[in-house]
Coordinates of C-alpha atoms in Angstrom, one line a residue:
X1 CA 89.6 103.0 116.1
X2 CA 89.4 101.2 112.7
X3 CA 91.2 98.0 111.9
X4 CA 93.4 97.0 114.8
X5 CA 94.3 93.5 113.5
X6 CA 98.0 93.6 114.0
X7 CA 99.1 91.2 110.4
X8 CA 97.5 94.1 108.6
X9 CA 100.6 96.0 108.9
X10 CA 102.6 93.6 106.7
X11 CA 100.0 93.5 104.0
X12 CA 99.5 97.2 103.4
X13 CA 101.6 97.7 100.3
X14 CA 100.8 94.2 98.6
X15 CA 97.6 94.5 98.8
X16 CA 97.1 97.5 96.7
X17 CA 98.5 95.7 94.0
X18 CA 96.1 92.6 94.7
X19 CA 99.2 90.3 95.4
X20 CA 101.1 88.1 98.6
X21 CA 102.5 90.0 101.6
X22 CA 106.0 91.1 100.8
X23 CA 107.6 90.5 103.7
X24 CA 108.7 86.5 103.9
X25 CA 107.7 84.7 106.9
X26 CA 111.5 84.1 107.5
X27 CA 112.2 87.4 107.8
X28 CA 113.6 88.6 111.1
X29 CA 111.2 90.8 113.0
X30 CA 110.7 94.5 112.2
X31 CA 112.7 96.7 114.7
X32 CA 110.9 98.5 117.8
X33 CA 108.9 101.2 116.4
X34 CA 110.1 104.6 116.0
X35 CA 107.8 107.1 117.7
X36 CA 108.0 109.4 114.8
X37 CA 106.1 109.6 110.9
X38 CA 108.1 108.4 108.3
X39 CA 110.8 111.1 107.4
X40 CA 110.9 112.6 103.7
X41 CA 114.6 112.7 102.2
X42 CA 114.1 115.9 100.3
X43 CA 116.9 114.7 97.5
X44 CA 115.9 117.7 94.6
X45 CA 114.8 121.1 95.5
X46 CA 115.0 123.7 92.0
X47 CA 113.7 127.1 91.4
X48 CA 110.2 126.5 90.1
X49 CA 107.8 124.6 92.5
X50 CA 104.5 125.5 93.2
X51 CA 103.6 127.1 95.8
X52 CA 102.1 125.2 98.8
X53 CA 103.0 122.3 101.4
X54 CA 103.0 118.7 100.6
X55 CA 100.2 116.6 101.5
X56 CA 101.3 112.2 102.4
X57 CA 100.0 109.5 104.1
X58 CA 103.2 106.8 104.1
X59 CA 102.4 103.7 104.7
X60 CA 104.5 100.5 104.6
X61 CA 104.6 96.6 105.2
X62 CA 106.4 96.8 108.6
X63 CA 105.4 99.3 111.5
X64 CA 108.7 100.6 111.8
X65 CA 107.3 104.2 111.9
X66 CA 103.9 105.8 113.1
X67 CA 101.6 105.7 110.6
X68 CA 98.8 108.7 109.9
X69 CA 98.5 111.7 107.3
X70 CA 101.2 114.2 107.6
X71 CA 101.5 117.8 105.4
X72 CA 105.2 118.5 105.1
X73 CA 107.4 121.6 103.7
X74 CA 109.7 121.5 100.9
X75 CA 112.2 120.3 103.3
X76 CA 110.7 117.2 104.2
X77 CA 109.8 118.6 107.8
X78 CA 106.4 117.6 109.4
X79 CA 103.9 120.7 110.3
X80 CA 100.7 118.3 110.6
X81 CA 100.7 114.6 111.6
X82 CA 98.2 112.7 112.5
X83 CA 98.6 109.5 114.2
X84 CA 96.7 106.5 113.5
X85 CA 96.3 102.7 115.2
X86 CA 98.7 100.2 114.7
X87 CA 97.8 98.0 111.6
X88 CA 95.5 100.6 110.0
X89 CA 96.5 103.1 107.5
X90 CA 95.3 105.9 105.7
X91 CA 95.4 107.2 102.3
X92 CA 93.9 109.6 99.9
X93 CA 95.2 112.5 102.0
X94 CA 94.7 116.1 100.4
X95 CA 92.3 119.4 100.4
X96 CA 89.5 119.6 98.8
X97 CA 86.3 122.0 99.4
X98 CA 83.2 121.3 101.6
X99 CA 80.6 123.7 101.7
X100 CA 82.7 126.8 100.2
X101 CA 85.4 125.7 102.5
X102 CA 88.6 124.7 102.2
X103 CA 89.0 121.2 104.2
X104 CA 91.7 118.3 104.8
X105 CA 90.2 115.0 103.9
X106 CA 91.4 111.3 103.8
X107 CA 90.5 107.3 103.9
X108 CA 91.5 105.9 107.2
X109 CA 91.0 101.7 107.8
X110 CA 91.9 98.6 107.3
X111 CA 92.8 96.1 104.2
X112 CA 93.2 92.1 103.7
X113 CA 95.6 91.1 101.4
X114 CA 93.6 91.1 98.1
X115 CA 93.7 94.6 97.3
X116 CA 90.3 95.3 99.4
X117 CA 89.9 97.5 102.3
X118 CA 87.3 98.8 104.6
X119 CA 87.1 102.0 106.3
X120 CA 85.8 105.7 106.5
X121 CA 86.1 109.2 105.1
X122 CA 87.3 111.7 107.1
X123 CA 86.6 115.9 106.8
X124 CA 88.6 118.3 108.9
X125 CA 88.2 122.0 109.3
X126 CA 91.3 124.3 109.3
X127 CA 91.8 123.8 113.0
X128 CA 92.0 119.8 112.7
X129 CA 88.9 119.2 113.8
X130 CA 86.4 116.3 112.3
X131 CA 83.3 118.3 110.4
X132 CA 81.7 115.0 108.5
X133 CA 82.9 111.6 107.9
X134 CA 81.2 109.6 105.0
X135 CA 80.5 105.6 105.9
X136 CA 80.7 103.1 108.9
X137 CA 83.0 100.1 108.2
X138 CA 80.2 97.8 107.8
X139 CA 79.7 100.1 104.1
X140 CA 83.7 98.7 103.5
X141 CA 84.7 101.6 101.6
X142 CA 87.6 101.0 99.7
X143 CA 90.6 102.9 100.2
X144 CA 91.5 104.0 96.7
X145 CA 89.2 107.0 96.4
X146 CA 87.4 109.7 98.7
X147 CA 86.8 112.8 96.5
X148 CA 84.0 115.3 97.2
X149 CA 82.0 117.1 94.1
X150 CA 80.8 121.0 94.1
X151 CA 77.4 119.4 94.6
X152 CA 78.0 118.8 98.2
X153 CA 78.5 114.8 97.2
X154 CA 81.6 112.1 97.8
X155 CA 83.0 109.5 95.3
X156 CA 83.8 106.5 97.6
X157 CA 84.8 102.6 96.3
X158 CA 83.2 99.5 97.6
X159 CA 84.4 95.9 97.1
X160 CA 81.5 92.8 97.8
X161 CA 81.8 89.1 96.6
X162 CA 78.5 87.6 94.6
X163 CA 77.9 84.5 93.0
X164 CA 78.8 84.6 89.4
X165 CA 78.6 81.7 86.4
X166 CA 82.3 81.5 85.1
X167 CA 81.6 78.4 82.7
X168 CA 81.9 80.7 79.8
X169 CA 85.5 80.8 80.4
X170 CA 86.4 77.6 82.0
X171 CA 85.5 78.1 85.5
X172 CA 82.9 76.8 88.4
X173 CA 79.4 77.6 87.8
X174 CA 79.2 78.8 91.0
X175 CA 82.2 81.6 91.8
X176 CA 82.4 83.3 94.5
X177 CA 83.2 86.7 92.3
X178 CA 84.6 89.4 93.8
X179 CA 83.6 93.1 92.0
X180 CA 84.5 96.6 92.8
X181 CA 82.1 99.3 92.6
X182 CA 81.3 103.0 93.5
X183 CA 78.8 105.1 95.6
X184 CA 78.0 108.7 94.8
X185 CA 77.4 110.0 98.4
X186 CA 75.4 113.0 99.9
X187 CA 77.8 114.0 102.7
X188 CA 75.5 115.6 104.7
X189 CA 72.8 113.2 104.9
X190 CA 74.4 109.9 104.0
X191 CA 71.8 109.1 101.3
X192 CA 73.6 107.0 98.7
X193 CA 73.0 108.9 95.2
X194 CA 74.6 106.8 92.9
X195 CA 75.8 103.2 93.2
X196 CA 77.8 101.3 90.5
X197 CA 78.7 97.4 90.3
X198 CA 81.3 96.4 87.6
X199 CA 79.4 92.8 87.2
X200 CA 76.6 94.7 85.8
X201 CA 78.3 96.6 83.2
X202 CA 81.9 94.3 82.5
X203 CA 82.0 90.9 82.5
X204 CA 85.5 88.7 83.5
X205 CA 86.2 88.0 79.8
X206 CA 87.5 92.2 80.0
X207 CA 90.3 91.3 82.8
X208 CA 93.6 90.2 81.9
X209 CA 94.6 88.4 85.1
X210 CA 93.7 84.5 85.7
X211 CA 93.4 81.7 88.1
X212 CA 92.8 83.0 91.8
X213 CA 93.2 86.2 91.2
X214 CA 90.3 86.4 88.5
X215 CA 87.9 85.2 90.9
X216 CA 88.9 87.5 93.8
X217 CA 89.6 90.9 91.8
X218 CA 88.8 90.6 88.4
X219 CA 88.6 94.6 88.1
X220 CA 90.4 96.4 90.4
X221 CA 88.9 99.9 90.3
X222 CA 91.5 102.0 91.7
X223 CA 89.7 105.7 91.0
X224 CA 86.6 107.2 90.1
X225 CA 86.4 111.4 89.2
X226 CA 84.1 113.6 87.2
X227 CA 84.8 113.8 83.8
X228 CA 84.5 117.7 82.5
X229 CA 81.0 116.9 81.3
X230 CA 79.8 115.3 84.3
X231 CA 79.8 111.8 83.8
X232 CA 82.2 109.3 86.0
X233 CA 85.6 108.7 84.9
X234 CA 86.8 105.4 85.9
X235 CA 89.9 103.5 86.3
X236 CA 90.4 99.4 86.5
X237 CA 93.8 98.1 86.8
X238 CA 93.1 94.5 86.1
X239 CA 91.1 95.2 82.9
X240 CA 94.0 97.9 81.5
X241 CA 91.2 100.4 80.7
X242 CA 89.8 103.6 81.6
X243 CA 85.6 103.4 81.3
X244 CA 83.3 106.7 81.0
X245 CA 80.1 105.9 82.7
X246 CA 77.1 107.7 82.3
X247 CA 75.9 109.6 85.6
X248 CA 72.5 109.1 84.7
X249 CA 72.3 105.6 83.3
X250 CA 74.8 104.2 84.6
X251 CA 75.3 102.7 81.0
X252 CA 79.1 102.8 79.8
X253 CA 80.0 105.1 77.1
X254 CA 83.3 104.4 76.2
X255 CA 86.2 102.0 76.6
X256 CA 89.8 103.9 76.5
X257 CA 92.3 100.5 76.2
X258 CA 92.2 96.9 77.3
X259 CA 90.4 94.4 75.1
X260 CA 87.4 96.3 73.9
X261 CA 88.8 99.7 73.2
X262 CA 86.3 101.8 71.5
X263 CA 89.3 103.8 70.2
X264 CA 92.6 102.8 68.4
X265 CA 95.3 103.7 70.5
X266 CA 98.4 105.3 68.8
X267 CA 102.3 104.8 69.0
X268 CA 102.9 105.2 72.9
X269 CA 99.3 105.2 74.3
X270 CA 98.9 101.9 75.2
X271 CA 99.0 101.8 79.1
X272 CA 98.8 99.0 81.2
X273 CA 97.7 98.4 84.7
X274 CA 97.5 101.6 85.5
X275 CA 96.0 103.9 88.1
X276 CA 94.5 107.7 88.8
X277 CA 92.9 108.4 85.7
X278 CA 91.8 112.1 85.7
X279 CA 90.3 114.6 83.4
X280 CA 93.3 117.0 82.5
X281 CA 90.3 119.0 79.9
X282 CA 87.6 118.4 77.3
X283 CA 88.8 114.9 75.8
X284 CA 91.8 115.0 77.5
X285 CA 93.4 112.6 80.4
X286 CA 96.0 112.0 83.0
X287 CA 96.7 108.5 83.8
X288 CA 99.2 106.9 86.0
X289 CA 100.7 104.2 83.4
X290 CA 102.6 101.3 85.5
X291 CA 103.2 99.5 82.3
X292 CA 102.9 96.2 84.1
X293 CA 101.6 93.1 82.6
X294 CA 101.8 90.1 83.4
X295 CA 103.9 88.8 80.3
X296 CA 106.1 92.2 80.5
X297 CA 106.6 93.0 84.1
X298 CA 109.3 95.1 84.7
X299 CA 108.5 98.1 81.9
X300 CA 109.3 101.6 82.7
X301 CA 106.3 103.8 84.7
X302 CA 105.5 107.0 83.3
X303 CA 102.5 109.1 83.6
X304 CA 100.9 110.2 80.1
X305 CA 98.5 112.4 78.6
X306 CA 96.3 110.9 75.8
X307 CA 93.6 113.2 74.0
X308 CA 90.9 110.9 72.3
X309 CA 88.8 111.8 69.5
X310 CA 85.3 110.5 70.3
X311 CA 84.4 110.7 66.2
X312 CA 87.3 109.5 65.0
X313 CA 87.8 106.9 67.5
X314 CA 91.6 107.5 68.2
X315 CA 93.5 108.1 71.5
X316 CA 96.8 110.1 70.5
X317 CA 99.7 110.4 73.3
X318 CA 100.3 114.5 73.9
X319 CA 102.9 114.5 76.4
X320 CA 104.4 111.8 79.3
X321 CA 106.5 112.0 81.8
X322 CA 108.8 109.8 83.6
X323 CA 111.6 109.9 86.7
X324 CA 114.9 110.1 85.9
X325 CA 115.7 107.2 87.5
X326 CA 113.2 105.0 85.2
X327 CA 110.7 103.4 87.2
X328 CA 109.3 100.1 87.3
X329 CA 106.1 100.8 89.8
X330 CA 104.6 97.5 90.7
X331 CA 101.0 99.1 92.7
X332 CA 99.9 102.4 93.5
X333 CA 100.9 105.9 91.7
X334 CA 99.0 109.0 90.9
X335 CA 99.6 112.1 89.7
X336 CA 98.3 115.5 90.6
X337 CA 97.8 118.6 87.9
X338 CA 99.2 122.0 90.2
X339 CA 97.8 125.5 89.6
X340 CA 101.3 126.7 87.8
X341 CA 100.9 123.7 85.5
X342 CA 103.3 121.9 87.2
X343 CA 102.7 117.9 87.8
X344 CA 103.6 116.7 91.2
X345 CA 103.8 112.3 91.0
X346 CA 103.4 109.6 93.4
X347 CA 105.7 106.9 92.1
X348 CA 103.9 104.6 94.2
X349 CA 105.9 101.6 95.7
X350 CA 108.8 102.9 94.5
X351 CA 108.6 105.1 97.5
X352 CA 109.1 108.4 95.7
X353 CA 107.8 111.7 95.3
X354 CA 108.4 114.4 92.3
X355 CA 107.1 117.6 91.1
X356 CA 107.9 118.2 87.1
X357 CA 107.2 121.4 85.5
X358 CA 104.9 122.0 82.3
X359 CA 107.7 121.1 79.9
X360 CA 108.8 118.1 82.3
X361 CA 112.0 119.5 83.8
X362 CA 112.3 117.6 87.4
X363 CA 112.1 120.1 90.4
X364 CA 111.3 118.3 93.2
X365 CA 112.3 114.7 94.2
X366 CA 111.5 113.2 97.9
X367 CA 112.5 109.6 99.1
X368 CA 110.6 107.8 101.8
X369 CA 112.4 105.3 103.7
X370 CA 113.1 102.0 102.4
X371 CA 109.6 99.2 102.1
X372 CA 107.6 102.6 102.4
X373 CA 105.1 104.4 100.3
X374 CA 102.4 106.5 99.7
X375 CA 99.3 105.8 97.4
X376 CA 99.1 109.2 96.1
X377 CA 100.7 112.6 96.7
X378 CA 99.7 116.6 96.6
X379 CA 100.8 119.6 97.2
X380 CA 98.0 122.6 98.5
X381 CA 98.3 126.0 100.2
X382 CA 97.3 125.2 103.4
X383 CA 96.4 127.3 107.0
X384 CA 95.8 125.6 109.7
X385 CA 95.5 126.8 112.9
X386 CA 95.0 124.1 115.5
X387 CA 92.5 125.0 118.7
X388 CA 95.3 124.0 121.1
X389 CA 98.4 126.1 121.8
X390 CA 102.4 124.7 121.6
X391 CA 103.5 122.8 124.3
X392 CA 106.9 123.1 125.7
X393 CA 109.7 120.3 127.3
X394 CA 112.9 120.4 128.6
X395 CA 115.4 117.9 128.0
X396 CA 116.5 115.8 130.6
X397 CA 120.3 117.0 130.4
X398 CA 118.9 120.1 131.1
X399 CA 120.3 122.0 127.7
X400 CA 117.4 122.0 125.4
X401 CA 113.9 122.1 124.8
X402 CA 111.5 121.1 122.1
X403 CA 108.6 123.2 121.0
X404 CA 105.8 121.5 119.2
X405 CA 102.8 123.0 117.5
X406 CA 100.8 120.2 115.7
X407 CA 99.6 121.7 112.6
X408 CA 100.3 125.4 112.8
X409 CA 101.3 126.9 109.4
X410 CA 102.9 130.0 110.3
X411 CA 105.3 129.9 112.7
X412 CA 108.5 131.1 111.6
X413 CA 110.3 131.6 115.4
X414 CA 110.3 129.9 118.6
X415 CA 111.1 132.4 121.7
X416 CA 111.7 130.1 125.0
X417 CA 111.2 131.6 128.0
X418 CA 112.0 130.0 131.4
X419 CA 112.9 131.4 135.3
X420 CA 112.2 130.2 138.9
X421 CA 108.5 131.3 139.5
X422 CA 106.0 131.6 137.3
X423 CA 105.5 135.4 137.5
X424 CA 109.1 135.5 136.8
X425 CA 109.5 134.2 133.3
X426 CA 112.2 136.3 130.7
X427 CA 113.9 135.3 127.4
X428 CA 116.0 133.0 127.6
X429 CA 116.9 131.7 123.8
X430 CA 115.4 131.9 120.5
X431 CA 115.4 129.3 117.1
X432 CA 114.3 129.1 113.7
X433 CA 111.2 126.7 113.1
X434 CA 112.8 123.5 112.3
X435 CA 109.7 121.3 111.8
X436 CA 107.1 119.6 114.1
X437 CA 109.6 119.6 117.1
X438 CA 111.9 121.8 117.1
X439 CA 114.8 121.2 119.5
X440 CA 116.3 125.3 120.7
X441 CA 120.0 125.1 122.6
X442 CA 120.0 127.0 125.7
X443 CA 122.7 128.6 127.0
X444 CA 125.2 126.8 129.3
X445 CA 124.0 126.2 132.8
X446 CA 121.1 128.2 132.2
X447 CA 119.1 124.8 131.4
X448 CA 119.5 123.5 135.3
X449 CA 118.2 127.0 136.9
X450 CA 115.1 127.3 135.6
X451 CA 111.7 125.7 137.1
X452 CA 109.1 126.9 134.5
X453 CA 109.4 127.3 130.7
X454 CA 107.5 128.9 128.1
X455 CA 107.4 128.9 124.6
X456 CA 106.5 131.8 122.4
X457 CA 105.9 131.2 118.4
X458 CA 106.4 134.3 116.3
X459 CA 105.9 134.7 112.4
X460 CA 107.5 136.2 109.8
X461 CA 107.2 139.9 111.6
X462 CA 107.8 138.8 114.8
X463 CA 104.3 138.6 116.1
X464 CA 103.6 136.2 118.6
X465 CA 101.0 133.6 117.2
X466 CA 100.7 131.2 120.1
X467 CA 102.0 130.6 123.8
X468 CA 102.4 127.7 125.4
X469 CA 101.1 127.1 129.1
X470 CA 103.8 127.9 132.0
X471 CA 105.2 124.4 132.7
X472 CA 107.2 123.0 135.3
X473 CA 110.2 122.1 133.7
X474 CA 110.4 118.8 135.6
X475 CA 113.7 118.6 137.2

């Protein structure tokens, strides 16, 4: 697959952020990897969630768990995971809609340690298989945005290095600039739409960071959307500003922050390297404020709502949010607007996930384990019904097995089945779905007499859903 260069793995995180690895080179080795996703530590569960599964991909500096996209139920347990190579990593994981359908869809590639990556889109239908994918990794689409439009189109990112004159601020003639950009995308034909490069329309004098990192990311576009009216919505971190660009022209037509604001930001709307901006209504925006700078790191995280006056020129703040815990969030961090009004937040590399309601009450609060993260985070009503059927193993000692149904939504029971022909098969136990793989107790010694097994999954009435194939039970 896509990006198996092994250091890649140590430079997911860092990159995002456009800074060094962050794990030292006299740092023990990582420990063998766990066959297994990343657990979720589920550490607040309240009365007033939306409805729906959670959507993830974590990702972390060290391999020390499988890597891939996983949806997840308010208990942290896996229903869907998909497993990717060693080194690569995915992001952008959610549903959206593809022609009238409801569809999974997320980035999966590789990254250098400069906050670029290169890889492709990815469409799945509600049985987990690919429909479309949008690029090759000679386009190097960026992993910080795959979002598809009712028009049938995707928003993808694009980094690229051109020669640019920096003698206007005191460097070489002759930089080797690097500039992110976007591509509208017909994702059906692959005909490009749309393409946008910030060196056209921003020049470096716009970023606040310096020295190397001026000349290798002087932008940092880290989301593009559709404003309400149409035009592109877009986000650069290094520039602390949020740009609407005309879909037409191209043109920009207005600055929100950063050093050529075209509107004077009130008390507690000044954001800083932030992420995810998104329309929340008409003049009205979401935006994933990390409040770093580079002469005030450390600041508290929050996500905030600003409503901007396009004739008066001012941004007001309308309403923030923040964790409990008061975040510093160095890279990464979105935020997600939930049909019941609710908010759910990726707090980026702080390796968090929370759900706050409308008047900001925490509900939900999920921990991944420690170096781990996940760029953004979502939460969908989801059925899936994968093409295959469960599978069925018994343990070695004889009193247990695991059933496993990748991606099924609606199990609710497993029924095990199990006796000394195949023809001869009767009930032996029954469990509770308990996640991905379920592990069901059988009865003493009845483990060691039984040379098939089956597996039955049953919903909420009972029903039976799926069987597995009659399999040896290999002892």
């Amino acid at each position: 697959m896509l990006a198996r260069v092994a250091w890649l793995a140590v430079c997911v995180l860092a990159l995002i952020a456009g800074a060094t690895p962050a794990v030292a080179a006299d740092e023990p080795p990582p420990p063998p990897r766990e066959q297994r996703p990343a657990p979720v530590t589920v550490q607040t569960l309240r009365p007033g969630t939306a409805p729906g599964l959670l959507f993830l991909a974590p990702q972390s500096t060290r391999d020390v768990y499988l890597h891939g996209p996983q949806i997840l139920d308010n208990q942290g347990r896996p229903i869907w995971f998909h497993e990717i190579d060693e080194g690569a990593f995915a992001t952008n994981f959610r549903v959206q809609t593809y022609r009238g359908q409801e569809v999974l869809t997320w980035w999966e590639g590789g990254a250098n340690n400069t906050g670029q990556g290169w890889g492709v889109g990815y469409i799945a239908d509600k049985n987990y298989q690919i429909i479309a994918t949008v690029g090759a990794p000679d386009d190097r689409l960026d992993f910080h945005e795959f979002r598809l439009t009712e028009r049938g189109t995707a928003l993808v990112m694009l980094f690229r290095t051109r020669p640019y004159d920096l003698t206007p601020i005191g460097g070489p003639p002759d930089a080797n600039m690097g500039e992110s950009g976007f591509r509208e995308v017909d994702v059906a034909t692959g005909e490009v739409i749309r393409e946008w490069w910030s060196l056209d329309h921003v020049p470096p004098t716009e970023s606040y960071v310096t020295g190397s990192v001026l000349e290798k990311s002087y932008f940092h576009m880290n989301s593009v959307a559709l404003d309400v009216d149409g035009h592109y919505l877009l986000s650069a971190r290094h520039t602390n500003t949020v740009y609407k660009v005309h879909r037409q022209t191209g043109e920009i037509i207005w600055r929100l922050g950063g050093r050529r604001s075209d509107f004077q930001l009130d008390d507690g709307a000044t954001f800083s390297g932030q992420h995810d901006a998104e329309p929340e209504g008409r003049n009205i925006y979401r935006i994933f404020d990390n409040a770093l700078t580079e002469s005030q790191p450390g600041n508290e995280s929050r996500v905030i709502w600003l409503k901007v006056d396009p004739l008066r020129k001012v941004a007001k703040l309308v309403r923030e949010v923040r964790h409990p815990e008061r975040m510093s969030v160095e890279a990464e961090g979105g935020s997600f607007r939930l049909p019941n009004h609710n908010t759910i937040v990726s707090w980026g590399r702080s390796g968090r996930v929370s759900e706050f309601t409308a008047s900001g009450s925490l509900v939900f609060d999920a921990a991944l384990p420690p170096t781990h993260s996940t760029y953004r985070a979502y939460r969908f009503r989801w059925h899936g019904r994968p093409l295959t059927g469960p599978t069925v193993t018994l343990a070695g000692d004889g009193t247990t097995v695991n059933a496993v149904w990748n991606g099924a939504t609606g199990v609710a029971r497993w029924r095990v089945l199990g006796g000394r022909t195949e023809t001869s098969l009767r009930p032996i136990a029954n469990a509770a779905w308990n996640g991905l793989d379920t592990s069901i107790g059988l009865p003493d010694g009845v483990g060691m007499g039984l040379n098939y097994l089956q597996v039955q999954a049953l919903d909420n009435c009972s029903r039976v859903i799926g069987t597995s194939p009659v399999t040896p039970a290999g002892h």
